[in-house]
């Protein structure tokens, strides 16, 4: 098989704080190469080679993922284009069950001999490790779907948009920030396309075409006299959408807050202009007085708190101890779920898991072990009612079928349990953030996400934001700085006294959520409306060195 | 493709270079195998093996650069990939920060980054190493979760100015978390080496097991400022935020903890306690790393912090050229000098303090002061009158490594450790620090 590998780049590689911890996986390709898919019939033939070889070597079950993973990164700072990178990663991962144990092998050589050799290697690994098993792997049953396909609903495929158009947009963003008084600005556009073909001995042949996009920037303002500097990052969210996310629409703007907020369309230039002004305001903002405050958390901030304090602890593999050596375990132990009355949060807290929500990062037709996706409750009226599980663990909580949460970030990575979209449902009673603020005596309104940290069982956390506004007697009275909120998960969610209505509901999300060994990233959305939390501990983060 | 020898790599890249018509052309080739076993709940959970190679061609016309990659190595494929990179370069906008490729370089003799015995590891040997670890769990009625990974790789580069570089490397990394059956105690241990003969999964598991057993039934102490002893696995995750952020450009631009008002920086100034000496040395036999970096620059010993003074910043080649200074690449193979005391000696010399095995979920809170938050994890103990008295509940900290290194009390013997955040290895001493800021308690075990 011939691969088309190109790179179109104009700089020295990724740099700057906003790009740290971002994996760049794949080989460079030309932009137009991304538009050429791989023939489905060919993928089926390759998959069958692997499945037949695995069976002949003694596998009781096998699945194959042929993946073409495309990334495009457009990176700029001020008036310069630093990088336009197109990467492709193409290969095959083969997972087998043999002697009751998993084995996995992957290769980027997709000729018949290499595929057969890789399948045999996966079986050999499984058999070698079987002596270390205490009990055989139990898989929940899964019907074969036959030959099916699924594609992210797109209005405008980002990979079809000329690079120049993207560069022009980012340079306009930078220009708006610089004209607004910023000293520095960097802006980035990430596009992802996963062309995934899954086949298994269950009889599924699933072809999927998944798209994601994340436009973001960081604006920096420096006070030359004091040497103090502040940044304000974009209030965009990564989305499971096409380029249409970047075509602003007035109906998707939320006015009334100290800055414009965005639903399903994002005005990047407008946000950059606001960011420059707000970075300057942050330099002059009052340093917060530590203590207890009622918090009004915008979805641009709350998504990350949901992700860390609800999403991760409700992963069944964490609960069971499969992540103990890296990400940790979970305080949501099985006994709490079995009791059917564990008070995770207040009655206002209803958390739903789903892999269906249009425009979300987690939306796919089928997961990476051939299970059709669905939606289910995790927290109902404040009570823990379910987890997130996959085929080899679902039996532990009595599931009859997997919840479809299996994912691998590349053909070369083994699939395992990853978070579906985990979202806080909007309140049923009509309520706008402006009305919510009117009833706060002493509080802080937090917009945007920043620093985040949580312990290995997801009890104690600390989060920061981009913008902090002091609320006194129902009024926003000014900007604050040096704010971080610390809490305990159960305490925090029980302090949730109100959630705004559906008109304020928005998606946030993580483009690069890390988990597993070797570490893999996944993308997941978290929706919510603005929510109120009473009596949360605020610390002051100002220091001198 | 198996590992290419130096001559095989050179011949392949020369062949590719012979097709070049660009002003400048640079070829990189790398590849290798990575294999792993992951286990949890006292059994294997996943295990796999991955093989990849890649040849990258960078072609430049003036300040316009194009890059293309391929993993097929016949003549026609090599010609095609070179032509593609040239097509892309012609289409690319000019990059004002483009710096031409390097000419021939002189590299220090390569330290021993490749160990044949590590390269020879197979599924059976890996399973044997994990079996030793699982046996400890069985014997001590504990629950083990761990990860063993070994990799073998090569990398080489050659360009039209005559630069040639080549190296091979092996690595084996192991980490294990042991938990008590009741979930009330947890212990951790980790190491990473080039040489498999140094990797003792049994001894490391026993250390983690001992910490797990000793850390059960932890008592809650009030958060506040404490004297702490940070074991190397704990210290590295804060230290790497310091030595990983010694970038000249961000300091010069006023966007770093190393910046000062008026466009000045802290270069040459005392930043931390005078007992702090941090340098990188790729030739160190205990931490051998590559004698050249990704863009072909030689990597030698660099003193970053000497007697508490910031001695050097790292530079991109563009920024160094702009500033008219040597282009020192970022640190690789970091060593922080220590003292002569063992960890036990540090404990004995502590009237009241906290022993910290590991820190977790480290995130920046304020880049201006290099303030980070995170938590203790997998073995946190109260020390009184030179003895470990009892386990304590985990804490959240809010601390800057700059402030931390100004509150230095004592340094122990340097040892090789690996960061649980970046997975980078370094030689780090255990550190005794006064007034370390714990801001809240965590119930996590």
JSON list of N, CA and C in Angstrom, two decimals, chain A residues 73-117:
[
{"chain": "A", "resi": 73, "resn": "UNK", "atom": "N", "xyz": [-3.03, 21.09, 12.17]},
{"chain": "A", "resi": 73, "resn": "UNK", "atom": "CA", "xyz": [-2.79, 22.15, 13.15]},
{"chain": "A", "resi": 73, "resn": "UNK", "atom": "C", "xyz": [-2.34, 23.39, 12.39]},
{"chain": "A", "resi": 74, "resn": "UNK", "atom": "N", "xyz": [-3.02, 24.49, 12.61]},
{"chain": "A", "resi": 74, "resn": "UNK", "atom": "CA", "xyz": [-2.59, 25.77, 12.04]},
{"chain": "A", "resi": 74, "resn": "UNK", "atom": "C", "xyz": [-2.20, 26.63, 13.23]},
{"chain": "A", "resi": 75, "resn": "UNK", "atom": "N", "xyz": [-0.95, 27.05, 13.25]},
{"chain": "A", "resi": 75, "resn": "UNK", "atom": "CA", "xyz": [-0.39, 27.72, 14.44]},
{"chain": "A", "resi": 75, "resn": "UNK", "atom": "C", "xyz": [0.15, 29.09, 14.04]},
{"chain": "A", "resi": 76, "resn": "UNK", "atom": "N", "xyz": [-0.31, 30.12, 14.72]},
{"chain": "A", "resi": 76, "resn": "UNK", "atom": "CA", "xyz": [0.16, 31.48, 14.42]},
{"chain": "A", "resi": 76, "resn": "UNK", "atom": "C", "xyz": [0.50, 32.21, 15.71]},
{"chain": "A", "resi": 77, "resn": "UNK", "atom": "N", "xyz": [1.33, 33.26, 15.59]},
{"chain": "A", "resi": 77, "resn": "UNK", "atom": "CA", "xyz": [1.49, 34.21, 16.69]},
{"chain": "A", "resi": 77, "resn": "UNK", "atom": "C", "xyz": [1.67, 35.59, 16.09]},
{"chain": "A", "resi": 78, "resn": "UNK", "atom": "N", "xyz": [1.01, 36.55, 16.70]},
{"chain": "A", "resi": 78, "resn": "UNK", "atom": "CA", "xyz": [0.96, 37.92, 16.17]},
{"chain": "A", "resi": 78, "resn": "UNK", "atom": "C", "xyz": [0.69, 37.89, 14.67]},
{"chain": "A", "resi": 79, "resn": "UNK", "atom": "N", "xyz": [1.64, 38.43, 13.87]},
{"chain": "A", "resi": 79, "resn": "UNK", "atom": "CA", "xyz": [1.39, 38.50, 12.42]},
{"chain": "A", "resi": 79, "resn": "UNK", "atom": "C", "xyz": [2.04, 37.35, 11.67]},
{"chain": "A", "resi": 80, "resn": "UNK", "atom": "N", "xyz": [2.56, 36.36, 12.41]},
{"chain": "A", "resi": 80, "resn": "UNK", "atom": "CA", "xyz": [3.34, 35.29, 11.77]},
{"chain": "A", "resi": 80, "resn": "UNK", "atom": "C", "xyz": [2.59, 33.96, 11.77]},
{"chain": "A", "resi": 81, "resn": "UNK", "atom": "N", "xyz": [2.73, 33.24, 10.68]},
{"chain": "A", "resi": 81, "resn": "UNK", "atom": "CA", "xyz": [2.26, 31.85, 10.63]},
{"chain": "A", "resi": 81, "resn": "UNK", "atom": "C", "xyz": [3.44, 30.99, 11.08]},
{"chain": "A", "resi": 82, "resn": "UNK", "atom": "N", "xyz": [3.27, 30.32, 12.19]},
{"chain": "A", "resi": 82, "resn": "UNK", "atom": "CA", "xyz": [4.39, 29.51, 12.70]},
{"chain": "A", "resi": 82, "resn": "UNK", "atom": "C", "xyz": [4.41, 28.11, 12.10]},
{"chain": "A", "resi": 83, "resn": "UNK", "atom": "N", "xyz": [3.25, 27.56, 11.90]},
{"chain": "A", "resi": 83, "resn": "UNK", "atom": "CA", "xyz": [3.17, 26.18, 11.43]},
{"chain": "A", "resi": 83, "resn": "UNK", "atom": "C", "xyz": [1.83, 25.91, 10.78]},
{"chain": "A", "resi": 84, "resn": "UNK", "atom": "N", "xyz": [1.86, 25.18, 9.71]},
{"chain": "A", "resi": 84, "resn": "UNK", "atom": "CA", "xyz": [0.64, 24.56, 9.20]},
{"chain": "A", "resi": 84, "resn": "UNK", "atom": "C", "xyz": [1.01, 23.09, 9.02]},
{"chain": "A", "resi": 85, "resn": "UNK", "atom": "N", "xyz": [0.51, 22.28, 9.89]},
{"chain": "A", "resi": 85, "resn": "UNK", "atom": "CA", "xyz": [0.93, 20.88, 9.93]},
{"chain": "A", "resi": 85, "resn": "UNK", "atom": "C", "xyz": [-0.23, 19.97, 9.59]},
{"chain": "A", "resi": 86, "resn": "UNK", "atom": "N", "xyz": [0.00, 19.10, 8.67]},
{"chain": "A", "resi": 86, "resn": "UNK", "atom": "CA", "xyz": [-0.98, 18.05, 8.37]},
{"chain": "A", "resi": 86, "resn": "UNK", "atom": "C", "xyz": [-0.31, 16.72, 8.64]},
{"chain": "A", "resi": 87, "resn": "UNK", "atom": "N", "xyz": [-0.92, 15.91, 9.50]},
{"chain": "A", "resi": 87, "resn": "UNK", "atom": "CA", "xyz": [-0.31, 14.61, 9.76]},
{"chain": "A", "resi": 87, "resn": "UNK", "atom": "C", "xyz": [-1.31, 13.49, 9.49]},
{"chain": "A", "resi": 88, "resn": "UNK", "atom": "N", "xyz": [-0.74, 12.37, 9.13]},
{"chain": "A", "resi": 88, "resn": "UNK", "atom": "CA", "xyz": [-1.54, 11.17, 8.93]},
{"chain": "A", "resi": 88, "resn": "UNK", "atom": "C", "xyz": [-0.87, 10.03, 9.68]},
{"chain": "A", "resi": 89, "resn": "UNK", "atom": "N", "xyz": [-1.68, 9.25, 10.36]},
{"chain": "A", "resi": 89, "resn": "UNK", "atom": "CA", "xyz": [-1.16, 8.03, 10.96]},
{"chain": "A", "resi": 89, "resn": "UNK", "atom": "C", "xyz": [-2.06, 6.90, 10.48]},
{"chain": "A", "resi": 90, "resn": "UNK", "atom": "N", "xyz": [-1.47, 5.92, 9.83]},
{"chain": "A", "resi": 90, "resn": "UNK", "atom": "CA", "xyz": [-2.28, 4.89, 9.18]},
{"chain": "A", "resi": 90, "resn": "UNK", "atom": "C", "xyz": [-1.70, 3.52, 9.51]},
{"chain": "A", "resi": 91, "resn": "UNK", "atom": "N", "xyz": [-2.52, 2.65, 10.03]},
{"chain": "A", "resi": 91, "resn": "UNK", "atom": "CA", "xyz": [-2.06, 1.32, 10.36]},
{"chain": "A", "resi": 91, "resn": "UNK", "atom": "C", "xyz": [-3.17, 0.47, 10.93]},
{"chain": "A", "resi": 92, "resn": "UNK", "atom": "N", "xyz": [-2.78, -0.63, 11.52]},
{"chain": "A", "resi": 92, "resn": "UNK", "atom": "CA", "xyz": [-3.75, -1.61, 11.99]},
{"chain": "A", "resi": 92, "resn": "UNK", "atom": "C", "xyz": [-3.41, -2.09, 13.39]},
{"chain": "A", "resi": 93, "resn": "UNK", "atom": "N", "xyz": [-4.41, -2.15, 14.24]},
{"chain": "A", "resi": 93, "resn": "UNK", "atom": "CA", "xyz": [-4.25, -2.72, 15.57]},
{"chain": "A", "resi": 93, "resn": "UNK", "atom": "C", "xyz": [-5.11, -3.97, 15.68]},
{"chain": "A", "resi": 94, "resn": "UNK", "atom": "N", "xyz": [-4.55, -5.03, 16.21]},
{"chain": "A", "resi": 94, "resn": "UNK", "atom": "CA", "xyz": [-5.28, -6.31, 16.30]},
{"chain": "A", "resi": 94, "resn": "UNK", "atom": "C", "xyz": [-5.33, -6.73, 17.77]},
{"chain": "A", "resi": 95, "resn": "UNK", "atom": "N", "xyz": [-6.54, -6.91, 18.26]},
{"chain": "A", "resi": 95, "resn": "UNK", "atom": "CA", "xyz": [-6.72, -7.33, 19.66]},
{"chain": "A", "resi": 95, "resn": "UNK", "atom": "C", "xyz": [-7.33, -8.72, 19.65]},
{"chain": "A", "resi": 96, "resn": "UNK", "atom": "N", "xyz": [-6.80, -9.59, 20.48]},
{"chain": "A", "resi": 96, "resn": "UNK", "atom": "CA", "xyz": [-7.30, -10.97, 20.49]},
{"chain": "A", "resi": 96, "resn": "UNK", "atom": "C", "xyz": [-7.51, -11.44, 21.92]},
{"chain": "A", "resi": 97, "resn": "UNK", "atom": "N", "xyz": [-8.41, -12.38, 22.06]},
{"chain": "A", "resi": 97, "resn": "UNK", "atom": "CA", "xyz": [-8.56, -13.14, 23.31]},
{"chain": "A", "resi": 97, "resn": "UNK", "atom": "C", "xyz": [-8.06, -14.55, 23.02]},
{"chain": "A", "resi": 98, "resn": "UNK", "atom": "N", "xyz": [-7.07, -14.97, 23.78]},
{"chain": "A", "resi": 98, "resn": "UNK", "atom": "CA", "xyz": [-6.59, -16.35, 23.63]},
{"chain": "A", "resi": 98, "resn": "UNK", "atom": "C", "xyz": [-6.27, -16.88, 25.01]},
{"chain": "A", "resi": 99, "resn": "UNK", "atom": "N", "xyz": [-6.71, -18.08, 25.31]},
{"chain": "A", "resi": 99, "resn": "UNK", "atom": "CA", "xyz": [-6.55, -18.68, 26.64]},
{"chain": "A", "resi": 99, "resn": "UNK", "atom": "C", "xyz": [-7.10, -17.75, 27.73]},
{"chain": "A", "resi": 100, "resn": "UNK", "atom": "N", "xyz": [-8.15, -17.01, 27.38]},
{"chain": "A", "resi": 100, "resn": "UNK", "atom": "CA", "xyz": [-8.80, -16.16, 28.37]},
{"chain": "A", "resi": 100, "resn": "UNK", "atom": "C", "xyz": [-8.10, -14.86, 28.66]},
{"chain": "A", "resi": 101, "resn": "UNK", "atom": "N", "xyz": [-7.08, -14.51, 27.87]},
{"chain": "A", "resi": 101, "resn": "UNK", "atom": "CA", "xyz": [-6.28, -13.31, 28.15]},
{"chain": "A", "resi": 101, "resn": "UNK", "atom": "C", "xyz": [-6.21, -12.43, 26.89]},
{"chain": "A", "resi": 102, "resn": "UNK", "atom": "N", "xyz": [-6.15, -11.13, 27.11]},
{"chain": "A", "resi": 102, "resn": "UNK", "atom": "CA", "xyz": [-6.01, -10.20, 25.98]},
{"chain": "A", "resi": 102, "resn": "UNK", "atom": "C", "xyz": [-4.57, -10.18, 25.45]},
{"chain": "A", "resi": 103, "resn": "UNK", "atom": "N", "xyz": [-4.46, -10.02, 24.15]},
{"chain": "A", "resi": 103, "resn": "UNK", "atom": "CA", "xyz": [-3.17, -9.74, 23.52]},
{"chain": "A", "resi": 103, "resn": "UNK", "atom": "C", "xyz": [-3.40, -8.70, 22.45]},
{"chain": "A", "resi": 104, "resn": "UNK", "atom": "N", "xyz": [-2.39, -7.91, 22.18]},
{"chain": "A", "resi": 104, "resn": "UNK", "atom": "CA", "xyz": [-2.56, -6.82, 21.20]},
{"chain": "A", "resi": 104, "resn": "UNK", "atom": "C", "xyz": [-1.25, -6.63, 20.44]},
{"chain": "A", "resi": 105, "resn": "UNK", "atom": "N", "xyz": [-1.36, -6.40, 19.15]},
{"chain": "A", "resi": 105, "resn": "UNK", "atom": "CA", "xyz": [-0.19, -6.05, 18.35]},
{"chain": "A", "resi": 105, "resn": "UNK", "atom": "C", "xyz": [-0.63, -5.11, 17.24]},
{"chain": "A", "resi": 106, "resn": "UNK", "atom": "N", "xyz": [0.28, -4.26, 16.81]},
{"chain": "A", "resi": 106, "resn": "UNK", "atom": "CA", "xyz": [-0.06, -3.25, 15.81]},
{"chain": "A", "resi": 106, "resn": "UNK", "atom": "C", "xyz": [1.08, -3.06, 14.83]},
{"chain": "A", "resi": 107, "resn": "UNK", "atom": "N", "xyz": [0.72, -2.70, 13.63]},
{"chain": "A", "resi": 107, "resn": "UNK", "atom": "CA", "xyz": [1.74, -2.49, 12.60]},
{"chain": "A", "resi": 107, "resn": "UNK", "atom": "C", "xyz": [1.29, -1.42, 11.60]},
{"chain": "A", "resi": 108, "resn": "UNK", "atom": "N", "xyz": [2.28, -0.75, 11.02]},
{"chain": "A", "resi": 108, "resn": "UNK", "atom": "CA", "xyz": [1.95, 0.18, 9.93]},
{"chain": "A", "resi": 108, "resn": "UNK", "atom": "C", "xyz": [2.32, -0.41, 8.58]},
{"chain": "A", "resi": 109, "resn": "UNK", "atom": "N", "xyz": [2.67, -1.68, 8.56]},
{"chain": "A", "resi": 109, "resn": "UNK", "atom": "CA", "xyz": [2.95, -2.38, 7.29]},
{"chain": "A", "resi": 109, "resn": "UNK", "atom": "C", "xyz": [1.71, -3.20, 6.94]},
{"chain": "A", "resi": 110, "resn": "UNK", "atom": "N", "xyz": [0.96, -2.73, 5.94]},
{"chain": "A", "resi": 110, "resn": "UNK", "atom": "CA", "xyz": [-0.33, -3.35, 5.68]},
{"chain": "A", "resi": 110, "resn": "UNK", "atom": "C", "xyz": [-0.33, -4.25, 4.45]},
{"chain": "A", "resi": 111, "resn": "UNK", "atom": "N", "xyz": [0.69, -5.09, 4.35]},
{"chain": "A", "resi": 111, "resn": "UNK", "atom": "CA", "xyz": [0.65, -6.14, 3.35]},
{"chain": "A", "resi": 111, "resn": "UNK", "atom": "C", "xyz": [0.19, -7.42, 4.05]},
{"chain": "A", "resi": 112, "resn": "UNK", "atom": "N", "xyz": [-0.22, -8.40, 3.28]},
{"chain": "A", "resi": 112, "resn": "UNK", "atom": "CA", "xyz": [-0.82, -9.62, 3.84]},
{"chain": "A", "resi": 112, "resn": "UNK", "atom": "C", "xyz": [0.10, -10.30, 4.85]},
{"chain": "A", "resi": 113, "resn": "UNK", "atom": "N", "xyz": [1.37, -10.41, 4.52]},
{"chain": "A", "resi": 113, "resn": "UNK", "atom": "CA", "xyz": [2.30, -11.11, 5.41]},
{"chain": "A", "resi": 113, "resn": "UNK", "atom": "C", "xyz": [2.43, -10.38, 6.75]},
{"chain": "A", "resi": 114, "resn": "UNK", "atom": "N", "xyz": [2.59, -9.05, 6.68]},
{"chain": "A", "resi": 114, "resn": "UNK", "atom": "CA", "xyz": [2.76, -8.28, 7.92]},
{"chain": "A", "resi": 114, "resn": "UNK", "atom": "C", "xyz": [1.51, -8.36, 8.79]},
{"chain": "A", "resi": 115, "resn": "UNK", "atom": "N", "xyz": [0.34, -8.29, 8.15]},
{"chain": "A", "resi": 115, "resn": "UNK", "atom": "CA", "xyz": [-0.92, -8.37, 8.90]},
{"chain": "A", "resi": 115, "resn": "UNK", "atom": "C", "xyz": [-1.02, -9.73, 9.60]},
{"chain": "A", "resi": 116, "resn": "UNK", "atom": "N", "xyz": [-0.73, -10.79, 8.86]},
{"chain": "A", "resi": 116, "resn": "UNK", "atom": "CA", "xyz": [-0.82, -12.14, 9.43]},
{"chain": "A", "resi": 116, "resn": "UNK", "atom": "C", "xyz": [0.19, -12.30, 10.58]},
{"chain": "A", "resi": 117, "resn": "UNK", "atom": "N", "xyz": [1.38, -11.78, 10.37]},
{"chain": "A", "resi": 117, "resn": "UNK", "atom": "CA", "xyz": [2.43, -11.86, 11.39]},
{"chain": "A", "resi": 117, "resn": "UNK", "atom": "C", "xyz": [2.02, -11.10, 12.65]}
]
